[in-house]
Structure formats: structure tokens, C-alpha cells
PDB file of C-alpha atoms in Angstrom:
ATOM      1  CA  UNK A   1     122.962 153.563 220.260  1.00 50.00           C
ATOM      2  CA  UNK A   2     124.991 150.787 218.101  1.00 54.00           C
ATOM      3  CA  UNK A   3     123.205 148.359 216.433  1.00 50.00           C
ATOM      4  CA  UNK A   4     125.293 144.880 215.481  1.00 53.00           C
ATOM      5  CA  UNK A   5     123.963 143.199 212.816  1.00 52.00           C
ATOM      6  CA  UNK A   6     125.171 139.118 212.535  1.00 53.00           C
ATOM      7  CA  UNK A   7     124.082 136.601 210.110  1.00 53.00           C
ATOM      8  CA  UNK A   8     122.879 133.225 211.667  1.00 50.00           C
ATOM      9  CA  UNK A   9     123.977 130.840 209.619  1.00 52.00           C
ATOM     10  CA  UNK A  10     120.812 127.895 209.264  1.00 57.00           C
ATOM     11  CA  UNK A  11     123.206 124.983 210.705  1.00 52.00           C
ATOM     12  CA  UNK A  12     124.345 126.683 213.723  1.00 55.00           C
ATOM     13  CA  UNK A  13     121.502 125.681 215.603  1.00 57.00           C
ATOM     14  CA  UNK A  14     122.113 122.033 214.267  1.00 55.00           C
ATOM     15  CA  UNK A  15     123.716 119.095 216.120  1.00 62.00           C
ATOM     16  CA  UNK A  16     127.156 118.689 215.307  1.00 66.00           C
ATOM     17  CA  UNK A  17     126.791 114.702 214.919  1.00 65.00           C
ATOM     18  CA  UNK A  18     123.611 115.429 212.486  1.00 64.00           C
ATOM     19  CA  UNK A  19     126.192 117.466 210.121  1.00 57.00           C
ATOM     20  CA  UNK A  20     128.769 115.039 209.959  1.00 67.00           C
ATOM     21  CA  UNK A  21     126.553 112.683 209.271  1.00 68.00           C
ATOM     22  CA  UNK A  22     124.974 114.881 206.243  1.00 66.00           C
ATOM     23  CA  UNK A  23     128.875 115.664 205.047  1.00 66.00           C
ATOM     24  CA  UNK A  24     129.837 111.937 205.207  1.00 73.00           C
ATOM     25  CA  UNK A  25     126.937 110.966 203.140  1.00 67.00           C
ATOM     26  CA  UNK A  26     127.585 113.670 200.852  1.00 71.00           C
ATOM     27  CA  UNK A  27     130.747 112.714 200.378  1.00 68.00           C
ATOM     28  CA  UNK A  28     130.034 109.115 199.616  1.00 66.00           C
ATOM     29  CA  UNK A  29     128.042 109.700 197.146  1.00 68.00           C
ATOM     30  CA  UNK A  30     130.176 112.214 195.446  1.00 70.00           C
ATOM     31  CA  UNK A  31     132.763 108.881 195.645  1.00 68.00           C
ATOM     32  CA  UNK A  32     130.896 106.747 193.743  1.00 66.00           C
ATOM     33  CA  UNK A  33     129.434 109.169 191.248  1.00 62.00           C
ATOM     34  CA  UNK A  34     133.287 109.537 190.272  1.00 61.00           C
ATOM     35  CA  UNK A  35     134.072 105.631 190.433  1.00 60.00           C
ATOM     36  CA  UNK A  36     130.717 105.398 187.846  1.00 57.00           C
ATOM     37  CA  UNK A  37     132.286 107.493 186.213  1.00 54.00           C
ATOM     38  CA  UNK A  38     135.371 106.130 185.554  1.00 54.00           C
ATOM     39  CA  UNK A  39     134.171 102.634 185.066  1.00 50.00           C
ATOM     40  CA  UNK A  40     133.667 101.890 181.176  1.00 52.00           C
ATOM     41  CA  UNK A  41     130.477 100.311 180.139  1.00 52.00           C
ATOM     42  CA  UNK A  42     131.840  99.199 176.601  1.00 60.00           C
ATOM     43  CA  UNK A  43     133.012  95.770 175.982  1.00 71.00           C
ATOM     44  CA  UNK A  44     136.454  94.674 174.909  1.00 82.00           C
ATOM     45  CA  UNK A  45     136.422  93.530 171.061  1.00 88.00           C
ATOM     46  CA  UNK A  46     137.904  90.447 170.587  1.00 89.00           C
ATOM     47  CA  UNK A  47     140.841  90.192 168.611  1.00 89.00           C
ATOM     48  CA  UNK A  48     142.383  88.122 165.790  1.00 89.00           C
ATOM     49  CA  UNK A  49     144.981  86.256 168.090  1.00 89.00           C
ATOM     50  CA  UNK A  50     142.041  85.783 170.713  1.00 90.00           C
ATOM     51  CA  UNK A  51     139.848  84.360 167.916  1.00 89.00           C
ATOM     52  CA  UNK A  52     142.381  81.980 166.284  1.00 90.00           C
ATOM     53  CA  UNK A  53     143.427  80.747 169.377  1.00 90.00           C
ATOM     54  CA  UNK A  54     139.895  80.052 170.822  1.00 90.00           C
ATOM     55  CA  UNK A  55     139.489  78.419 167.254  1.00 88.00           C
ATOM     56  CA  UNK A  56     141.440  75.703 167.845  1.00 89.00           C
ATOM     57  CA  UNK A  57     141.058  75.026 171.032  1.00 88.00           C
ATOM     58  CA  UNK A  58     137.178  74.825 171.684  1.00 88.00           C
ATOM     59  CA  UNK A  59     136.823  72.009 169.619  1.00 84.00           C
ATOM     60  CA  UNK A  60     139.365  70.258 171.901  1.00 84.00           C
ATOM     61  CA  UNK A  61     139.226  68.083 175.328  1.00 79.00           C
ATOM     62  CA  UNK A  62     140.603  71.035 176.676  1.00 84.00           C
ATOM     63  CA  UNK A  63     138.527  72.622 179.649  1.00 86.00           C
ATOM     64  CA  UNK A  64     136.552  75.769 179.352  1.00 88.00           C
ATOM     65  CA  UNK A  65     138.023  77.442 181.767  1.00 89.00           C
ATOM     66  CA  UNK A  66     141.523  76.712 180.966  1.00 90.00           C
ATOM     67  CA  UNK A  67     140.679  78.319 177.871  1.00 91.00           C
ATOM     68  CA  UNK A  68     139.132  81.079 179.771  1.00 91.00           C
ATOM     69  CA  UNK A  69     142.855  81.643 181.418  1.00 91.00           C
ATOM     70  CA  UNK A  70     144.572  81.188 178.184  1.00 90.00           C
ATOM     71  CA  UNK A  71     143.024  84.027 176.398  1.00 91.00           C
ATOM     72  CA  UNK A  72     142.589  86.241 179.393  1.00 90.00           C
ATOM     73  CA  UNK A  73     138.382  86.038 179.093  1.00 91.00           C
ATOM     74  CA  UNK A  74     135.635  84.940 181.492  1.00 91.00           C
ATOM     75  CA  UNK A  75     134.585  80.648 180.748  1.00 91.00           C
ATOM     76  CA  UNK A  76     131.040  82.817 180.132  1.00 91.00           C
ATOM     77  CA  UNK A  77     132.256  84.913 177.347  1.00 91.00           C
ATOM     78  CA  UNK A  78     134.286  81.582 175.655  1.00 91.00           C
ATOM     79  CA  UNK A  79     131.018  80.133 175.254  1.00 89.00           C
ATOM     80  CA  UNK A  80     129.235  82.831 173.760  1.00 90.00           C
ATOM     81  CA  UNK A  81     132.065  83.732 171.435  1.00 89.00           C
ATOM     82  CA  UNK A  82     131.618  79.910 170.331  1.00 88.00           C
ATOM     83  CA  UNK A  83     128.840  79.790 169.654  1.00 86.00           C
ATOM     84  CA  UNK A  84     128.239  82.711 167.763  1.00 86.00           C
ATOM     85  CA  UNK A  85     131.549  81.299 165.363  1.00 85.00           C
ATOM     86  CA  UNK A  86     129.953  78.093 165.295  1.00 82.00           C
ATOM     87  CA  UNK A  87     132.605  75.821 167.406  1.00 83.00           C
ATOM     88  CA  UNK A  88     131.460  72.678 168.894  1.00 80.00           C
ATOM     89  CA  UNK A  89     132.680  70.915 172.043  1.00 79.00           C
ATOM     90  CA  UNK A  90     133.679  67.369 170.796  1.00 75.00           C
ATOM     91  CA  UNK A  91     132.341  63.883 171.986  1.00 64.00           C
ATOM     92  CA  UNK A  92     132.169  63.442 175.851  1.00 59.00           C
ATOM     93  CA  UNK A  93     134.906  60.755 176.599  1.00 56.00           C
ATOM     94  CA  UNK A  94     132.082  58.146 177.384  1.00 57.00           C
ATOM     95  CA  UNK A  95     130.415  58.230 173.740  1.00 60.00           C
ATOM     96  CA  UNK A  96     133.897  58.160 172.306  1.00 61.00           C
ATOM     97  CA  UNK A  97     135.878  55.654 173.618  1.00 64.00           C
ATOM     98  CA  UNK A  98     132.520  53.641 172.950  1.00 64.00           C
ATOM     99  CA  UNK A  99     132.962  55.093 169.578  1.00 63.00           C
ATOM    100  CA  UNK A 100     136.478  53.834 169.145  1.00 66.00           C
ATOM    101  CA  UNK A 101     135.775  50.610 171.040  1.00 64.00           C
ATOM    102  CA  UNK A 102     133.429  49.554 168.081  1.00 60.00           C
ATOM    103  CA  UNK A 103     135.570  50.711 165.136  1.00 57.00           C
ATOM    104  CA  UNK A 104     137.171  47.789 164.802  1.00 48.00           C
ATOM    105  CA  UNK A 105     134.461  45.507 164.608  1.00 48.00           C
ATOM    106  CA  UNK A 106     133.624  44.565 161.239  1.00 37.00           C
ATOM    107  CA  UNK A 107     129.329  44.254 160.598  1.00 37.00           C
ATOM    108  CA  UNK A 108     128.081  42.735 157.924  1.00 35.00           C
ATOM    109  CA  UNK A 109     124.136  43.034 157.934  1.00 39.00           C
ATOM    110  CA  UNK A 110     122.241  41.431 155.432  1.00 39.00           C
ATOM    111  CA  UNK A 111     119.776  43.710 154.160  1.00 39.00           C
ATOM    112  CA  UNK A 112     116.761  43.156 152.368  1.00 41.00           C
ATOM    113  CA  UNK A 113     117.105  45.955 149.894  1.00 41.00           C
ATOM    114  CA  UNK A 114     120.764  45.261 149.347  1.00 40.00           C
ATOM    115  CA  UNK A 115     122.594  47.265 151.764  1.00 41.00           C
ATOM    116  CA  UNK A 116     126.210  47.620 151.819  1.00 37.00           C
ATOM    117  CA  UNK A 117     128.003  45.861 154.424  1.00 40.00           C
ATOM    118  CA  UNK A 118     127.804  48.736 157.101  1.00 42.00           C
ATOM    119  CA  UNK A 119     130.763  49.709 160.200  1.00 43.00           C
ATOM    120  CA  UNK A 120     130.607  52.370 162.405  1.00 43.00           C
ATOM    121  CA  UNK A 121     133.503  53.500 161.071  1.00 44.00           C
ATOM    122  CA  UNK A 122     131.807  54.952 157.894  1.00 62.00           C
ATOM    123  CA  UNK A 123     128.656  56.569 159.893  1.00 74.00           C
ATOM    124  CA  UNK A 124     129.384  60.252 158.241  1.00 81.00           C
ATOM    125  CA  UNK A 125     130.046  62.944 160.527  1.00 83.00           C
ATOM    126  CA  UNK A 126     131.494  66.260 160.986  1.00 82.00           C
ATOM    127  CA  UNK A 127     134.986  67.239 162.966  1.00 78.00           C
ATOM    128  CA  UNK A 128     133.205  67.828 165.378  1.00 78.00           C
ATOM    129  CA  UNK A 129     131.304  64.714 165.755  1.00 78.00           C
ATOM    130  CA  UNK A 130     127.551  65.812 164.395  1.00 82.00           C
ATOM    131  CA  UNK A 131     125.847  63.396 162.423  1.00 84.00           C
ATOM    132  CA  UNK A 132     125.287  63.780 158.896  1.00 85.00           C
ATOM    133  CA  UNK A 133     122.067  62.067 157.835  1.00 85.00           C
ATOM    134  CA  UNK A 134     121.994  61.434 154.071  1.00 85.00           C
ATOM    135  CA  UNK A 135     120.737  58.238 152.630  1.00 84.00           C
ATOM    136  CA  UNK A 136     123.239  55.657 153.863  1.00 86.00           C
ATOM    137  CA  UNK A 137     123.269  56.854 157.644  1.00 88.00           C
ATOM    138  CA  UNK A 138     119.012  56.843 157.836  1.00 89.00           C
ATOM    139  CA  UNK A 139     118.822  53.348 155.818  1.00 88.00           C
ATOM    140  CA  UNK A 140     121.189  51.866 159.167  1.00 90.00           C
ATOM    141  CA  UNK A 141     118.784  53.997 161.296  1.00 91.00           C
ATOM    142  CA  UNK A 142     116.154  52.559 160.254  1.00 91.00           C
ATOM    143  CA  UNK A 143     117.413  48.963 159.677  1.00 91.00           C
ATOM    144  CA  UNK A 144     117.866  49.206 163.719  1.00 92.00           C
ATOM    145  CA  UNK A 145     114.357  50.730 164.217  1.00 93.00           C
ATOM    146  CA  UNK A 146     112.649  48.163 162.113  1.00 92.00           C
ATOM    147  CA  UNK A 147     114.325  45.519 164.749  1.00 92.00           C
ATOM    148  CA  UNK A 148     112.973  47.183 167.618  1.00 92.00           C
ATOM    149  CA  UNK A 149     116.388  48.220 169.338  1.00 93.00           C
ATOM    150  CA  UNK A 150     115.470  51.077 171.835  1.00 92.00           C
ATOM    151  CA  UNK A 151     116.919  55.145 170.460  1.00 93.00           C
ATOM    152  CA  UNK A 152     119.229  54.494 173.957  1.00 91.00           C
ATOM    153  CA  UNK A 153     120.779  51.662 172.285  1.00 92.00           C
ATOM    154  CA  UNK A 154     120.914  53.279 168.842  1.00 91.00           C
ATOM    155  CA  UNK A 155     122.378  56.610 170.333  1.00 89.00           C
ATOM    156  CA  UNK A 156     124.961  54.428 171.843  1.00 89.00           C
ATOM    157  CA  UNK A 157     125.988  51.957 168.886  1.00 89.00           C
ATOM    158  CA  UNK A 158     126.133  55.209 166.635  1.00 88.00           C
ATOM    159  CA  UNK A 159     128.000  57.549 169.262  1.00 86.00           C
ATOM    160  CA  UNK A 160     125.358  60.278 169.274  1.00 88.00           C
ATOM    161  CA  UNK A 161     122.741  61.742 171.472  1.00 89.00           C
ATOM    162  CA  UNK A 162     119.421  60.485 172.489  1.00 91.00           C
ATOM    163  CA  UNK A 163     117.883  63.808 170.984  1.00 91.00           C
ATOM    164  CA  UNK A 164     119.729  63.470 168.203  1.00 90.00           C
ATOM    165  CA  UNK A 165     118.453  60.177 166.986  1.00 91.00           C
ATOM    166  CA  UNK A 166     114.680  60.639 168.049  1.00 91.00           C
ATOM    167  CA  UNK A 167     114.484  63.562 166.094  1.00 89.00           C
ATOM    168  CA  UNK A 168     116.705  62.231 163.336  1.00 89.00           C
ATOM    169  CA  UNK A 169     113.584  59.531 163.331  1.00 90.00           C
ATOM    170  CA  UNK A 170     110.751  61.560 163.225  1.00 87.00           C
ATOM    171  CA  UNK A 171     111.846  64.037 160.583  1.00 84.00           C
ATOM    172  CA  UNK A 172     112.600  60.621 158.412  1.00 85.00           C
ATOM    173  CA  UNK A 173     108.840  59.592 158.757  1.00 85.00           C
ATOM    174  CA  UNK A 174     109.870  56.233 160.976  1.00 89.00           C
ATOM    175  CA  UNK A 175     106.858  54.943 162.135  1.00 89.00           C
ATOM    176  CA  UNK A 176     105.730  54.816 165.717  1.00 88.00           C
ATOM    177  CA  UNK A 177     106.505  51.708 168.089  1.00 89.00           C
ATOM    178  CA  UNK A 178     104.096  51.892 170.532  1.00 86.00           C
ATOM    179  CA  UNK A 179     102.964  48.553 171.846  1.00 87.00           C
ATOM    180  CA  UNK A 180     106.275  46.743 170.882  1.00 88.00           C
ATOM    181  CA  UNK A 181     108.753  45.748 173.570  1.00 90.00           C
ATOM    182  CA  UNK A 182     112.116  47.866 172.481  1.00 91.00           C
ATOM    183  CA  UNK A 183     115.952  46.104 172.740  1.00 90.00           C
ATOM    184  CA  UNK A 184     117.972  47.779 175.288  1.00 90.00           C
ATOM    185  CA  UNK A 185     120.973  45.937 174.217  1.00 89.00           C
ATOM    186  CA  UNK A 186     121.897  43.204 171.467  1.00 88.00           C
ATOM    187  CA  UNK A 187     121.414  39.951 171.846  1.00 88.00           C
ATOM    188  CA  UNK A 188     124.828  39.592 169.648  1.00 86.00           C
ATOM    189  CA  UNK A 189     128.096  41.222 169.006  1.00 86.00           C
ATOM    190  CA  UNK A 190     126.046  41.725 165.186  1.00 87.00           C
ATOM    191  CA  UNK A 191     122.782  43.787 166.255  1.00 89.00           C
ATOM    192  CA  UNK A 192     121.962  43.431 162.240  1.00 88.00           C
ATOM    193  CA  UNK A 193     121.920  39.663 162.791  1.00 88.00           C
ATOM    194  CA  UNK A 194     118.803  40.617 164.552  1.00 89.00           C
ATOM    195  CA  UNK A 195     115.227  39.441 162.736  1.00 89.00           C
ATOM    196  CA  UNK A 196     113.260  42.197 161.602  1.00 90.00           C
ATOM    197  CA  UNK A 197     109.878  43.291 162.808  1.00 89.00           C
ATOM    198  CA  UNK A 198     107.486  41.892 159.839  1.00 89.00           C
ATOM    199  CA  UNK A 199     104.810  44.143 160.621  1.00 88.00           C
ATOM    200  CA  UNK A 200     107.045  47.435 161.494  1.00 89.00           C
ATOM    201  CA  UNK A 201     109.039  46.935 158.545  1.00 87.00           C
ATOM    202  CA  UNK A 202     106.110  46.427 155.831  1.00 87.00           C
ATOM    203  CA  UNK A 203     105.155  50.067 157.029  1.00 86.00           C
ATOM    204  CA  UNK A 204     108.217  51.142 156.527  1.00 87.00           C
ATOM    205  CA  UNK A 205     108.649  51.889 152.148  1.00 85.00           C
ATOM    206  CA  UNK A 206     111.347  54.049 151.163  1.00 85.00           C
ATOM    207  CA  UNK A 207     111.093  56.683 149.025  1.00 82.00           C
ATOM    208  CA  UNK A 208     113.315  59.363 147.806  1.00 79.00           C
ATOM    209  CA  UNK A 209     112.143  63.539 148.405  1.00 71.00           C
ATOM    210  CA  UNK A 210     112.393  64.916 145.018  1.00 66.00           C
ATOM    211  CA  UNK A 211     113.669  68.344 146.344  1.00 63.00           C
ATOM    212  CA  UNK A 212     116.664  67.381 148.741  1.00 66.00           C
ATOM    213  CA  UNK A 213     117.616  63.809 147.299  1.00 70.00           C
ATOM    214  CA  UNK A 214     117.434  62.308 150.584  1.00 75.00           C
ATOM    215  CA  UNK A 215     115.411  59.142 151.962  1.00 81.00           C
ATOM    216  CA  UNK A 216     112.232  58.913 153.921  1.00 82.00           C
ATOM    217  CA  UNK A 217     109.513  56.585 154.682  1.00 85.00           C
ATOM    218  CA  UNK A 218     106.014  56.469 154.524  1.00 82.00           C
ATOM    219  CA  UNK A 219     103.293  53.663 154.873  1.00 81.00           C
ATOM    220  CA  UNK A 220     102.699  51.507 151.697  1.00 80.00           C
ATOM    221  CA  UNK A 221      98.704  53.176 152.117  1.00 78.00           C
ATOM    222  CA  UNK A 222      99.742  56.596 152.213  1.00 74.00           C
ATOM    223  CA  UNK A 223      99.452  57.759 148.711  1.00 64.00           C
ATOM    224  CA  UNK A 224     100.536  61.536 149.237  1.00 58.00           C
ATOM    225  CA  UNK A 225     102.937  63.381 147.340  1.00 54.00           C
ATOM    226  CA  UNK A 226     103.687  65.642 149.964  1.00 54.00           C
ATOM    227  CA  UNK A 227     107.593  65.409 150.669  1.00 57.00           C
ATOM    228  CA  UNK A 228     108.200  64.329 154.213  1.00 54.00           C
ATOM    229  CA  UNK A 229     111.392  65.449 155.095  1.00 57.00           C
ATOM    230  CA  UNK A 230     111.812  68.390 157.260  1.00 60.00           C
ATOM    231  CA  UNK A 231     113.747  70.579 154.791  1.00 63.00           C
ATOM    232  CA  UNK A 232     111.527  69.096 151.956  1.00 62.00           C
ATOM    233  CA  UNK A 233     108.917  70.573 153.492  1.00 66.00           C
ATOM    234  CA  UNK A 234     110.169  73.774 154.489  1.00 70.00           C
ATOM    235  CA  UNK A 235     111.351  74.183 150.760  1.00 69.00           C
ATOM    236  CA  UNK A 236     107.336  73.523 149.865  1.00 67.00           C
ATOM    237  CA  UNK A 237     106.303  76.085 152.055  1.00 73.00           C
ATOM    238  CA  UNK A 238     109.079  78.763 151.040  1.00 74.00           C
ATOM    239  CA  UNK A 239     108.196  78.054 147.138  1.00 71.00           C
ATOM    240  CA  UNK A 240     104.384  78.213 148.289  1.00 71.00           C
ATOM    241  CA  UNK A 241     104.804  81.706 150.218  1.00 75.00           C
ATOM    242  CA  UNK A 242     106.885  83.014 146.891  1.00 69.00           C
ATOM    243  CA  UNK A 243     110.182  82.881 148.984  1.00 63.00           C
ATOM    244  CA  UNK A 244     113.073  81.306 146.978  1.00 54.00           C
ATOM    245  CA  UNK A 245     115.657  82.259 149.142  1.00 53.00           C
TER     246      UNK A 245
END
């Protein structure tokens, strides 16, 4: 009596389509376990001829993404790389042919408190076109605001943004307009040749923040010695918390 002993093997009773489907899927996954693999999850450093070269030509007209093909990078990674070195984009075209349009134009306001004739020429500003607010660029912000022109108008005259100027207003301590009827445009080519709100510019007294030198204004009843500009007052609070740095 013989006795043959054979090992069933567990897929033999199994549908031939059911284990090529198993095998494909196994092998697909194996696939991209490998292409995971090889794919590197570091970021390329940016070099020094990368750097220079987006340097000096972010603050250009040039486009983004021409820049992006120039030094081999996505237009996404430009801007970030910008903006963590600092680099501006400079003045849309529209603000600065306005900009250029009025630098010719001699203005010679006669101000109360003795005002150097002022052109737009001599607003300060950086390369790239920021504003610089010391003393003589908030004394012809505020000789416009105390003639009720609209901050369109002034944004436009000065060749900045809207934001800029509102906020360039409210840190100087310019006082609120509500209930007068703004100037969207001049009535002249001179908008200094405009008469001057009596009652917006008696609340409007200039004083000088004895921390950061720079003009702001406060109403004549407003006997405070709290400083009023925004890094004034940020330097209070640092020296108040015992932070001099």
C-alpha cells in the first residue's frame, strides 16, 4: 500500500484573474515605494550667483517670472527669497509716470508756519520708492489734510499707496474729517493754493516727540505728555517693561 503525500499550495484553489490582480497591485506599490524613495525631500540652497542676480533684478520692471526662468527657480520661490532679503518691487507704471509727470512742476505753497517752497521732487524716499516720513514729508501731509483733499488724491499727488498715507496719518495724530466734504482733485495746477480748513487746522498744533525727533499733532486742549508717534510710543512701552533693546 503506497501512500503519496502532496502539498496543496493555499492559491491553487484561487482564480487565476484574482492572483494577477493581487501580483499587479503588489507590484505597484513596490513601484512607488522605490520612486518615494528616490525622490529627495530637501530643498536646493540658493547660491551666491542666484542671489546676486535676483538682487538686482527684483527691484526692476522686469517680470517675475522672467526672473523665475533666468535663475532656473519657480516665480513662487523668487518671491519668498525676496522677501526674506528685503527686495521691493518698484512703482507700478501708473503711480510713476504720474510721479514723473509732476516733477517738473514747480509748487510754491505758502505756509503759515513758514514752510519751504515744497516739489514732489524732494518728497524723500527709498530706491525702491517707500516713503520716508520725517518732519518735512508729514508737514506737506498734513498741509493737504488740513485743506480737505481726499488720501486718494494725496496718494496720487505723492506717488504712494492709499494704505500708505492713511496710516502715515493716523500714526501722525491728524485729526479726523468726518462731516467735511473731501477734494477728489484740485481745483488748480497748485493744490497748496488751496484755503485751509480754519477749524481742522486750529486742531491741528505741531509738536515735536522728544524720543524720535519727528513731528506730530495733537489738539491745542490736549495737554498730555504722552508721545504720539507710533515708535514714540513703542519706545515708552519698551523703557516701561525694562526692555532697552
Amino acid at each position: 500500500m503506497t501512500f503519496h503525500h502532496s502539498m496543496v499550495l493555499p492559491w491553487d484553489n484561487v482564480p487565476t484573474e484574482r492572483v494577477s490582480r493581487l501580483l499587479t497591485g503588489t507590484k505597484v506599490l513596490i513601484e512607488r515605494k522605490e520612486t518615494s524613495l528616490k525622490r529627495s525631500n530637501t530643498r536646493r540652497l540658493w547660491s551666491q550667483d542666484e542671489t546676486n542676480a535676483l538682487v538686482k533684478c527684483y527691484p526692476t520692471d522686469t517680470a517675475i517670472t522672467v526672473i523665475a526662468e533666468r535663475i532656473g527657480r519657480t516665480p513662487q520661490a523668487v518671491t519668498n527669497k525676496a522677501k526674506r532679503l528685503g527686495l521691493r518691487r518698484p512703482l507700478t507704471l501708473k503711480r510713476q509716470s504720474a510721479a514723473e509727470a509732476r516733477k517738473n512742476q514747480l509748487i510754491a505753497p505758502k505756509l503759515d508756519q513758514g514752510l519751504a517752497s515744497a516739489t514732489l521732487g524732494v518728497f524723500p524716499k527709498t530706491a525702491s520708492g517707500r516713503a520716508i516720513w520725517n518732519t518735512h514729508s508729514l508737514h506737506l501731509l498734513a498741509d493737504l489734510w488740513k485743506r480737505l483733499y481726499s488720501p486718494a488724491f494725496i496718494s496720487e499727488y505723492f506717488g504712494l499707496k492709499y494704505n500708505t498715507v492713511c496710516m502715515a496719518a493716523k500714526r501722525a495724530g491728524l485729526p479726523s474729517r468726518s462731516g467735511f466734504t473731501l477734494l477728489r482733485k484740485s481745483p488748480t495746477e497748485n493744490p497748496f493754493s488751496v484755503a485751509e480748513n480754519a477749524t481742522l487746522a486750529s486742531q491741528m498744533i505741531a509738536r515735536t516727540c522728544g524720543i524720535t525727533n519727528t513731528v506730530f499733532f495733537q489738539h491745542p486742549k490736549d495737554r498730555r505728555q504722552q508721545h504720539y508717534s507710533y515708535r514714540g510710543s513703542r519706545l515708552v512701552e519698551k523703557r516701561a517693561s525694562g526692555c532697552f533693546h
